[in-house]
GROMACS .gro file of C-alpha atoms in nm:
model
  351
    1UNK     CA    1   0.000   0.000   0.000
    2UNK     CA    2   0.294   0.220   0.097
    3UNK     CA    3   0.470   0.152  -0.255
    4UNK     CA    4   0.077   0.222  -0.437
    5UNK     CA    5   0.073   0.571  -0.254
    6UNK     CA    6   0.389   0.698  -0.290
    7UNK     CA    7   0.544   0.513  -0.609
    8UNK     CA    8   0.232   0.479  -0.791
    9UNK     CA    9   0.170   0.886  -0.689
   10UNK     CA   10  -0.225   0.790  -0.564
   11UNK     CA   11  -0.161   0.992  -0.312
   12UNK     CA   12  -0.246   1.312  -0.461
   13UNK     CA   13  -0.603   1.211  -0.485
   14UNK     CA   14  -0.622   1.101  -0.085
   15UNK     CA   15  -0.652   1.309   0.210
   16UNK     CA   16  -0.451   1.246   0.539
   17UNK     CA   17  -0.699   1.064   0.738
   18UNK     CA   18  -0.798   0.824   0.400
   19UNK     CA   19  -0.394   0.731   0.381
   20UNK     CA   20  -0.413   0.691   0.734
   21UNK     CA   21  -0.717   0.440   0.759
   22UNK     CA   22  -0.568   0.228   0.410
   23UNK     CA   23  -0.315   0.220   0.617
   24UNK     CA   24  -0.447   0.031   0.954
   25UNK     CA   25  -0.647  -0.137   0.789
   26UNK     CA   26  -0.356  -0.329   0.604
   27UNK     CA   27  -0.188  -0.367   0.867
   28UNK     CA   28  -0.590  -0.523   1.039
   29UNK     CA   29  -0.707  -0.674   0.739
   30UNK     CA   30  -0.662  -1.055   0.831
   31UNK     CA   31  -0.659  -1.025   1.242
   32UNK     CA   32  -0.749  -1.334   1.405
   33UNK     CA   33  -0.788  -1.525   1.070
   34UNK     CA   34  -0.875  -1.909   1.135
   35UNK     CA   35  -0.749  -2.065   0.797
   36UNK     CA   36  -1.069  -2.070   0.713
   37UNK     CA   37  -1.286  -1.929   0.435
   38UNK     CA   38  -1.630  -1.772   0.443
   39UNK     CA   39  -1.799  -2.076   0.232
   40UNK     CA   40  -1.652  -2.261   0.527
   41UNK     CA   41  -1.762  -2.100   0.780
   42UNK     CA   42  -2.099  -2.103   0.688
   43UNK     CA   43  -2.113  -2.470   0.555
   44UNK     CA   44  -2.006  -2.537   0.941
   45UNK     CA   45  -2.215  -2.290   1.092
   46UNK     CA   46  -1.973  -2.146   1.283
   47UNK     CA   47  -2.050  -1.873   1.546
   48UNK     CA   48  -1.895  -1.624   1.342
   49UNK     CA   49  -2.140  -1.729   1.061
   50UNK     CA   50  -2.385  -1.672   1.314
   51UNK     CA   51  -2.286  -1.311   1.377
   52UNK     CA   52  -2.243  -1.215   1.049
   53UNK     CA   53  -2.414  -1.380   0.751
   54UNK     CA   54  -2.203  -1.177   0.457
   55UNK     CA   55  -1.792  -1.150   0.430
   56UNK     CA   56  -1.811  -1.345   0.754
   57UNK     CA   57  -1.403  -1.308   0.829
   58UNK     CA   58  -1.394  -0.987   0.713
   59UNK     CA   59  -1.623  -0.810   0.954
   60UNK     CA   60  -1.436  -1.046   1.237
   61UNK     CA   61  -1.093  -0.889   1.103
   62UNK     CA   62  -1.269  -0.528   1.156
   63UNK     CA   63  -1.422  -0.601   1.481
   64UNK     CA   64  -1.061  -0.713   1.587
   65UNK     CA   65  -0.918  -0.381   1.480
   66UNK     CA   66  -1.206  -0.182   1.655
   67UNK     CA   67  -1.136  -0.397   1.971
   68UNK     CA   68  -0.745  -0.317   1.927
   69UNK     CA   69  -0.782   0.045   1.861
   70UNK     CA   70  -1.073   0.087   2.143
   71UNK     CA   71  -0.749   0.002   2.419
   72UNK     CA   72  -0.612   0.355   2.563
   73UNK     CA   73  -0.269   0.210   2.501
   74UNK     CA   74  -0.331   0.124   2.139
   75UNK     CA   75  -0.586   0.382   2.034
   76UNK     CA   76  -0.370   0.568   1.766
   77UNK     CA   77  -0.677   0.775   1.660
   78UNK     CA   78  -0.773   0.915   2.018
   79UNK     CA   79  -0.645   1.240   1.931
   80UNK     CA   80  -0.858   1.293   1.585
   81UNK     CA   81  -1.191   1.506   1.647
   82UNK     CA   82  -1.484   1.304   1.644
   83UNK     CA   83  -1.584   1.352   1.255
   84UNK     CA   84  -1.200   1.261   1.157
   85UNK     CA   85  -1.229   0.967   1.369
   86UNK     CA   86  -1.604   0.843   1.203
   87UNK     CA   87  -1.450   0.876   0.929
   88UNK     CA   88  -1.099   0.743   1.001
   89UNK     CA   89  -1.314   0.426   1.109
   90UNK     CA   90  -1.501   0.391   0.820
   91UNK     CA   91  -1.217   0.403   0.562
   92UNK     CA   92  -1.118   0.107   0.777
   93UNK     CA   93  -1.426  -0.092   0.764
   94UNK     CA   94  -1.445  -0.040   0.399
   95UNK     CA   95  -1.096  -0.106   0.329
   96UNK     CA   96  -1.071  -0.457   0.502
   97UNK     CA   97  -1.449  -0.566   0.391
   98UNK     CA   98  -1.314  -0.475  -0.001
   99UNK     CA   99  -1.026  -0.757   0.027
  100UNK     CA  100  -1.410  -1.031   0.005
  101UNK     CA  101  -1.346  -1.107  -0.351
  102UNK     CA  102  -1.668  -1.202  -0.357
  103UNK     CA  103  -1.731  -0.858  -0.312
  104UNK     CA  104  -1.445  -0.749  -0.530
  105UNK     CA  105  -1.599  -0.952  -0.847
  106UNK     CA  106  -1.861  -0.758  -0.786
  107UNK     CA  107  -1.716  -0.397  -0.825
  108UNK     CA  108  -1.440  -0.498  -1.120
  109UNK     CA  109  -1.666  -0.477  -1.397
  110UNK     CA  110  -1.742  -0.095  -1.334
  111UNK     CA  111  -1.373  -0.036  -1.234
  112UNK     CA  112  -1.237  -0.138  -1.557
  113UNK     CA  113  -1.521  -0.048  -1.761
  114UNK     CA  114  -1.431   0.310  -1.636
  115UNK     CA  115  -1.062   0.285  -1.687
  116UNK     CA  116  -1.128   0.168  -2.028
  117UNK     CA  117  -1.345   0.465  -2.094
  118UNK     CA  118  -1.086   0.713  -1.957
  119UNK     CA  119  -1.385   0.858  -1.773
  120UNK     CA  120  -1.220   0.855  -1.422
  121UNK     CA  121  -1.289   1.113  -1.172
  122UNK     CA  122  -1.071   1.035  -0.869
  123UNK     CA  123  -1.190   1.336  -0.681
  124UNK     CA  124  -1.571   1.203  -0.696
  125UNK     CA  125  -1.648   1.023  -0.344
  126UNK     CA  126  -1.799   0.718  -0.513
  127UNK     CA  127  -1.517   0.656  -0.729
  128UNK     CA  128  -1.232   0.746  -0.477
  129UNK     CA  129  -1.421   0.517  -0.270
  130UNK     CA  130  -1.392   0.236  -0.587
  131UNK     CA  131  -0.996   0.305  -0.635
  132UNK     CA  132  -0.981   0.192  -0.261
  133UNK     CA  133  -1.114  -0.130  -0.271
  134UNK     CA  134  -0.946  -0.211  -0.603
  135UNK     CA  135  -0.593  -0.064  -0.406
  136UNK     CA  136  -0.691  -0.306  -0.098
  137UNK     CA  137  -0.749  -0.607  -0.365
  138UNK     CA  138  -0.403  -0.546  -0.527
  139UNK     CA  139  -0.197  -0.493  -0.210
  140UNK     CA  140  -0.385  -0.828  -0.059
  141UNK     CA  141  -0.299  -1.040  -0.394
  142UNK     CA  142   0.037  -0.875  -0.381
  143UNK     CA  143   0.233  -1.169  -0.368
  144UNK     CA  144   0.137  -1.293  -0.690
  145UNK     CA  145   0.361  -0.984  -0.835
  146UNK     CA  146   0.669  -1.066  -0.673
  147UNK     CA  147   0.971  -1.236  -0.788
  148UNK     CA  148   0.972  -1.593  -0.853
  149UNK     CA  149   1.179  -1.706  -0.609
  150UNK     CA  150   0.931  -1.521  -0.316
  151UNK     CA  151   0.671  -1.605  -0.507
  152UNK     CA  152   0.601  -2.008  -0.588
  153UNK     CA  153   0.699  -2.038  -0.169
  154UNK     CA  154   0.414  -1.785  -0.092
  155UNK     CA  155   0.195  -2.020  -0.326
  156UNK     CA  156   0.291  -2.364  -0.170
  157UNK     CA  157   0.235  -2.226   0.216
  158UNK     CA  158  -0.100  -2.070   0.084
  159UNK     CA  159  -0.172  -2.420  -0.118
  160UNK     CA  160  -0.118  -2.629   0.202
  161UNK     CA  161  -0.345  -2.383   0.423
  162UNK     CA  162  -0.632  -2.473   0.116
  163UNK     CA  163  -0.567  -2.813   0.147
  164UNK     CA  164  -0.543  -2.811   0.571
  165UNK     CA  165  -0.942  -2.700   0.511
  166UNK     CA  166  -1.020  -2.905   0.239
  167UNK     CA  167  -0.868  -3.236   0.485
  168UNK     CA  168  -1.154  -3.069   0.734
  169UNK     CA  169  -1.407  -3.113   0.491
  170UNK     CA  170  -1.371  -3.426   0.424
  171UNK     CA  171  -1.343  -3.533   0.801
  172UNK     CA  172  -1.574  -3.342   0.970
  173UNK     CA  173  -1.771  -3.211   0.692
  174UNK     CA  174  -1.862  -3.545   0.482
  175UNK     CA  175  -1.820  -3.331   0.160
  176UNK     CA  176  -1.603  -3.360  -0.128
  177UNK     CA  177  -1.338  -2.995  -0.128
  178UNK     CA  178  -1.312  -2.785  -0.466
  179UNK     CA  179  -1.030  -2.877  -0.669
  180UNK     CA  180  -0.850  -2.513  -0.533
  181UNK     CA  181  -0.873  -2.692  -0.147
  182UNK     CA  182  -0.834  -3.110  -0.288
  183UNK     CA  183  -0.496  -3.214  -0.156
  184UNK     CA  184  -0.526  -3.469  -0.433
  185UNK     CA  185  -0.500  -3.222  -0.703
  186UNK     CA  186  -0.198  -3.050  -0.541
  187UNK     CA  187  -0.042  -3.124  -0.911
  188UNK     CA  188  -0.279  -2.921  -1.061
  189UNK     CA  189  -0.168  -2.631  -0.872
  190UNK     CA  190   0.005  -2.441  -1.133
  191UNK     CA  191  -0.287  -2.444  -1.406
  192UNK     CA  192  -0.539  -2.298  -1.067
  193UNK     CA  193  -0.240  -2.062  -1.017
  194UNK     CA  194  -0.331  -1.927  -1.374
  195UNK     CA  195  -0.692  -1.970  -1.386
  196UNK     CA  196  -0.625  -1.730  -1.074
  197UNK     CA  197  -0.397  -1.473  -1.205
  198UNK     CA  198  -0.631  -1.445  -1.556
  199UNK     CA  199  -0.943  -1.400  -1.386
  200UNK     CA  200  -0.842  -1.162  -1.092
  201UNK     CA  201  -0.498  -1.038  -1.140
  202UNK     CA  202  -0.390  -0.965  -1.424
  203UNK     CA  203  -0.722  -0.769  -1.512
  204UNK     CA  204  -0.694  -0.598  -1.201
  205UNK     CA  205  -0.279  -0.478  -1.226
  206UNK     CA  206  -0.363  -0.369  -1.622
  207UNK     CA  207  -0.672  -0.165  -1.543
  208UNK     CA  208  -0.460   0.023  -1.244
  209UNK     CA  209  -0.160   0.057  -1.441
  210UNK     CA  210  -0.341   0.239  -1.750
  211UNK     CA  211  -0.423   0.472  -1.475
  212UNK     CA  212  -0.145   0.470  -1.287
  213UNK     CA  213   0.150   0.453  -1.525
  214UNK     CA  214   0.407   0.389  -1.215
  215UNK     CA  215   0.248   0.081  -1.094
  216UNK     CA  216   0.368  -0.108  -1.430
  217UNK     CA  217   0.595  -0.314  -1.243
  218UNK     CA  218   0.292  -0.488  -1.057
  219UNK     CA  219   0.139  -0.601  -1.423
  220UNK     CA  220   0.444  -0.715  -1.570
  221UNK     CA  221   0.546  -0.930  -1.251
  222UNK     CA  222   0.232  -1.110  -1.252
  223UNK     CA  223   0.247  -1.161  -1.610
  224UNK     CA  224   0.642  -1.331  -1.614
  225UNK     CA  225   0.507  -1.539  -1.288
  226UNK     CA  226   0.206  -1.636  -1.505
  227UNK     CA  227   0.488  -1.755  -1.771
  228UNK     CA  228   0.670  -1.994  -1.445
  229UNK     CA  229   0.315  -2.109  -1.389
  230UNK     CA  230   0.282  -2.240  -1.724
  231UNK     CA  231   0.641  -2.388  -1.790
  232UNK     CA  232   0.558  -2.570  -1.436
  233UNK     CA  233   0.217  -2.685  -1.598
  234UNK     CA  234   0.326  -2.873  -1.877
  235UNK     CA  235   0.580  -3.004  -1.644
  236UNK     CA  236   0.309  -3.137  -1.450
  237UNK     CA  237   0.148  -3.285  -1.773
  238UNK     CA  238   0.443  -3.461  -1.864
  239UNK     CA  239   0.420  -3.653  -1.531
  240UNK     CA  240   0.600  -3.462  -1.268
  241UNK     CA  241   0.532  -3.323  -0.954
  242UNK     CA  242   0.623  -3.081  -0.770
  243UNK     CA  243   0.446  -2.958  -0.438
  244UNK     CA  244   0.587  -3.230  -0.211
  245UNK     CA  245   0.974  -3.066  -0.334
  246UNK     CA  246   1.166  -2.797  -0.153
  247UNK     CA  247   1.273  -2.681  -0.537
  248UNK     CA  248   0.935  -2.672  -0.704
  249UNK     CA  249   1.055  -2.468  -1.012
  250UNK     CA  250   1.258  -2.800  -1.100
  251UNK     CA  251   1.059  -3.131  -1.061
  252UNK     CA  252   1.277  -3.432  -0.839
  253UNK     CA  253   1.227  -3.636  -1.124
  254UNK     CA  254   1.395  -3.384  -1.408
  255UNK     CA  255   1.647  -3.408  -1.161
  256UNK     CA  256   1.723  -3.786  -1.145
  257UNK     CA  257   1.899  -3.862  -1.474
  258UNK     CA  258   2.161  -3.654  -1.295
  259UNK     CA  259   2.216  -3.928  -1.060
  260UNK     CA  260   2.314  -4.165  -1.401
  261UNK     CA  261   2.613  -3.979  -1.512
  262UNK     CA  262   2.825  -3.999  -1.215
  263UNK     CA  263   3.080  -4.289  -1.208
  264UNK     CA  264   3.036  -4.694  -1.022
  265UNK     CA  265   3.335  -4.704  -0.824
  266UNK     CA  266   3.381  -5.103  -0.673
  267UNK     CA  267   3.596  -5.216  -0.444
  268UNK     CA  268   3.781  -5.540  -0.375
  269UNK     CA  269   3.932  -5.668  -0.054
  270UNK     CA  270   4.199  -5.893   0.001
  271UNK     CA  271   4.301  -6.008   0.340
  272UNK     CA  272   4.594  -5.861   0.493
  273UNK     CA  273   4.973  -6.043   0.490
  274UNK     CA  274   5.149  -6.182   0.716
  275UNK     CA  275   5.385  -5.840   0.725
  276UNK     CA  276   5.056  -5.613   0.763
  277UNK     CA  277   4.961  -5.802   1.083
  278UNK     CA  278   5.142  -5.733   1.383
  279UNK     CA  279   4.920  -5.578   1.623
  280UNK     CA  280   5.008  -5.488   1.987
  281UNK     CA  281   4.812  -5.776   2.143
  282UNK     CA  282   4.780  -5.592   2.432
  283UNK     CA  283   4.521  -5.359   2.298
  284UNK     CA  284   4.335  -5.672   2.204
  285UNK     CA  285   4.298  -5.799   2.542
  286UNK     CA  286   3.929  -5.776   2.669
  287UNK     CA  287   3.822  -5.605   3.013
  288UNK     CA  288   3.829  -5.829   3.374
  289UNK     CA  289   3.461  -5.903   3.344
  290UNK     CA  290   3.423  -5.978   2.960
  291UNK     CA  291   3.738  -6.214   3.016
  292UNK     CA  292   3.528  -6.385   3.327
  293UNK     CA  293   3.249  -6.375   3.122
  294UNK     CA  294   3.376  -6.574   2.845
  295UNK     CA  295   3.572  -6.826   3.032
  296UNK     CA  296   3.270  -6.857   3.227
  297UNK     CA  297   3.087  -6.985   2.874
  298UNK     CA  298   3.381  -7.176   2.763
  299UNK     CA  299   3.555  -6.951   2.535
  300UNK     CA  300   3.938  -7.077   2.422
  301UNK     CA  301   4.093  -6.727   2.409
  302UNK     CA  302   4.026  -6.370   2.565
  303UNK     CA  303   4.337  -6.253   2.282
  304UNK     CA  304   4.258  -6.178   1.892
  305UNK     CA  305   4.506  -6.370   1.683
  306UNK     CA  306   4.798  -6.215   1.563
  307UNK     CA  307   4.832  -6.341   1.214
  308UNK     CA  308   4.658  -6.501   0.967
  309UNK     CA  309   4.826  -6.836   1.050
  310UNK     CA  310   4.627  -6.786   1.388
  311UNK     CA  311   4.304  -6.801   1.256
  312UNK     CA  312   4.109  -7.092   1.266
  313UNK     CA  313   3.955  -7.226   0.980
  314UNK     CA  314   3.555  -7.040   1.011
  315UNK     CA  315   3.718  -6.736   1.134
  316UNK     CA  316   3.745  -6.434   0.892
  317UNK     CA  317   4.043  -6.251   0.832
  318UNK     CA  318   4.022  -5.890   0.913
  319UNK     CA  319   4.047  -5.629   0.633
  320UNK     CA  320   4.231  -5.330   0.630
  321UNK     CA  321   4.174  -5.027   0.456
  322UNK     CA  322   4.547  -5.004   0.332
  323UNK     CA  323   4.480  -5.355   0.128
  324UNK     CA  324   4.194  -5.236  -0.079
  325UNK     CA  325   4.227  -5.182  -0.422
  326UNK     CA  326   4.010  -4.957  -0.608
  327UNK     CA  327   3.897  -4.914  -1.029
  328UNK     CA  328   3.561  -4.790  -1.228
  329UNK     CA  329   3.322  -4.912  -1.426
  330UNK     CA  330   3.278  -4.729  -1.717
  331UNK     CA  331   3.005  -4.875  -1.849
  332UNK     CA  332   2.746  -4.915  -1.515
  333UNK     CA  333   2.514  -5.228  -1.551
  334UNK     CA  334   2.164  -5.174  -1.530
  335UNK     CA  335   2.083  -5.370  -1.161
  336UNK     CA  336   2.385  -5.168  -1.049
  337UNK     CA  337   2.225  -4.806  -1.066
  338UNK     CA  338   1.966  -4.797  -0.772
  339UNK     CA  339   2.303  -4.840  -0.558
  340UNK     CA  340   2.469  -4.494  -0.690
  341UNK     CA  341   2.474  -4.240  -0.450
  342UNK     CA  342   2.560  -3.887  -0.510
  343UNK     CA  343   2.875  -3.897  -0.280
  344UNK     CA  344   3.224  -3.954  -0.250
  345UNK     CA  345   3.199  -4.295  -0.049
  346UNK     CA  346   3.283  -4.578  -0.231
  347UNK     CA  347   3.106  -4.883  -0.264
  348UNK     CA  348   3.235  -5.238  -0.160
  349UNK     CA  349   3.149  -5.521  -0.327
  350UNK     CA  350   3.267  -5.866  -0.199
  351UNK     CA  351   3.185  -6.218  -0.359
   0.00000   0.00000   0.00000
């Protein structure tokens, strides 16, 4: 809202206490939120369905703000004269209520049909009024517009809070969720993701950008994201997934033929010589008690053997690393992949 004010210059056509209430109720607009949305609320009659029938969390996020800003230690507006403050109020209450897209489907037909028509009158109450909302929608889809990077992790934490209330539907509901809120169509998240940006934000940034030159920026963001959206989608109909990946811009599985190009390397082991064996048979010799113990079960020797010559005929010789002897396949055999691993270990193989 701050960048929309002063970058995009719509500040010339506010007054103080108008900037002032845009701005608290930004800062308001989603207080108390329950991850919920307002067809939920009402399909579980909720209490707060119960107090208010229309933009159900919306009126709750006001309420909040009035609560907050009704505290002596948090009541910014105290010192405004009782018409500023009415009116400081109810730029707030409209503000938040405008980020309902319900309600914001509602007024973009007449927004852009007046943009369109260059017959804009900022000044006018009624369409001042209109340029809020429309400023509240924008800031509230903001993310949408941002880089890449920012934005496909703003869409996966907002995808799993739609599919934390579709999981409630299901359980406590009995109903089947809309695709948006279906964890099982979490792969179809990046053709909702542009379903969503051509039917709300891309009309919405072009419309304020015709009118607002310096807000640009906000249209052409959306419209490279909606570009990533649609390399990810045909990604997506090739097979892939994505959502269940840290990296979502690049699928695990475009990622696994990396894992065939890196070398087999096998090792062999030999037992150790005669001249590689003395050991200090001192550091061999068990503790008290395990030497009680196993001449209490009959054991011949508390000592390893020295040697190799020692070692009776089950016993196993004891490899050392300084007898291994390493080389590569260059040409890996098909069983042999699944046991690659993207390290340096290397991989022993005894027969």
């Amino acid at each position: 809202m701050f960048a929309l004010l002063k970058t995009g210059k719509m500040e010339r056509f506010m007054h103080d206490i108008e900037i002032l209430g845009l701005l608290i109720a930004c800062l308001s607009h989603d207080l108390d939120h329950r991850g919920t949305n307002n067809a939920f609320q009402t399909k579980a009659m909720t209490p707060l369905a119960t107090l208010y029938s229309t933009s159900t969390m919306e009126h709750h996020h006001f309420n909040q703000c009035a609560m907050i800003l009704s505290q002596d230690a948090a009541n910014i507006l105290k010192n405004l004269s009782p018409s500023n403050y009415r009116l400081a109020m109810s730029k707030i209450e409209h503000a938040i209520l405008a980020t309902d897209l319900a309600i914001y489907f509602k007024k973009k037909s007449k927004f852009i049909e007046m943009v369109e028509n260059g017959e804009w009158d900022w000044q006018d109450p009624d369409n001042k009024e209109l340029l809020c909302a429309m400023m509240m929608t924008a800031c509230d889809l903001s993310a949408i517009a941002k880089p890449w990077e920012i934005q496909h992790q703003v869409a996966k934490l907002v995808a799993e809070e739609f599919f934390d209330q579709g999981d409630i539907e299901k359980l406590q509901l009995n109903s089947q969720p809309i695709d948006m809120l279906n964890r099982d169509k979490k792969d179809d998240l990046p053709k909702m993701q542009i379903g969503f940006i051509d039917a709300i934000c891309l009309p919405l940034y072009k419309a304020l950008s015709e009118s607002f030159p310096w807000v640009k920026p906000l249209y052409q963001h959306c419209a490279e994201n909606r570009e990533n959206w649609m390399k990810l989608a045909e990604l997506v109909d090739m097979g892939l997934t994505w959502i269940d990946h840290d990296t979502i811009d690049k699928p695990i599985e475009s990622r696994s033929s990396e894992l065939t190009q890196l070398p087999l390397v096998v090792t062999e082991l030999k037992p150790r010589t005669t001249s590689e064996s003395s050991i200090n048979k001192s550091q061999l010799q068990l503790p008290e008690n395990d030497r009680s113990r196993r001449s209490k079960h009959g054991s011949k020797s508390s000592s390893a053997p020295s040697s190799p010559n020692d070692l009776s005929e089950n016993e196993e010789p004891e490899i050392r690393p300084s007898s291994l002897r390493s080389f590569s396949l260059s040409n890996q055999h098909p069983a042999l992949k699944p046991l690659i691993k993207k390290s340096n270990s290397k991989m022993c193989i005894i027969s």
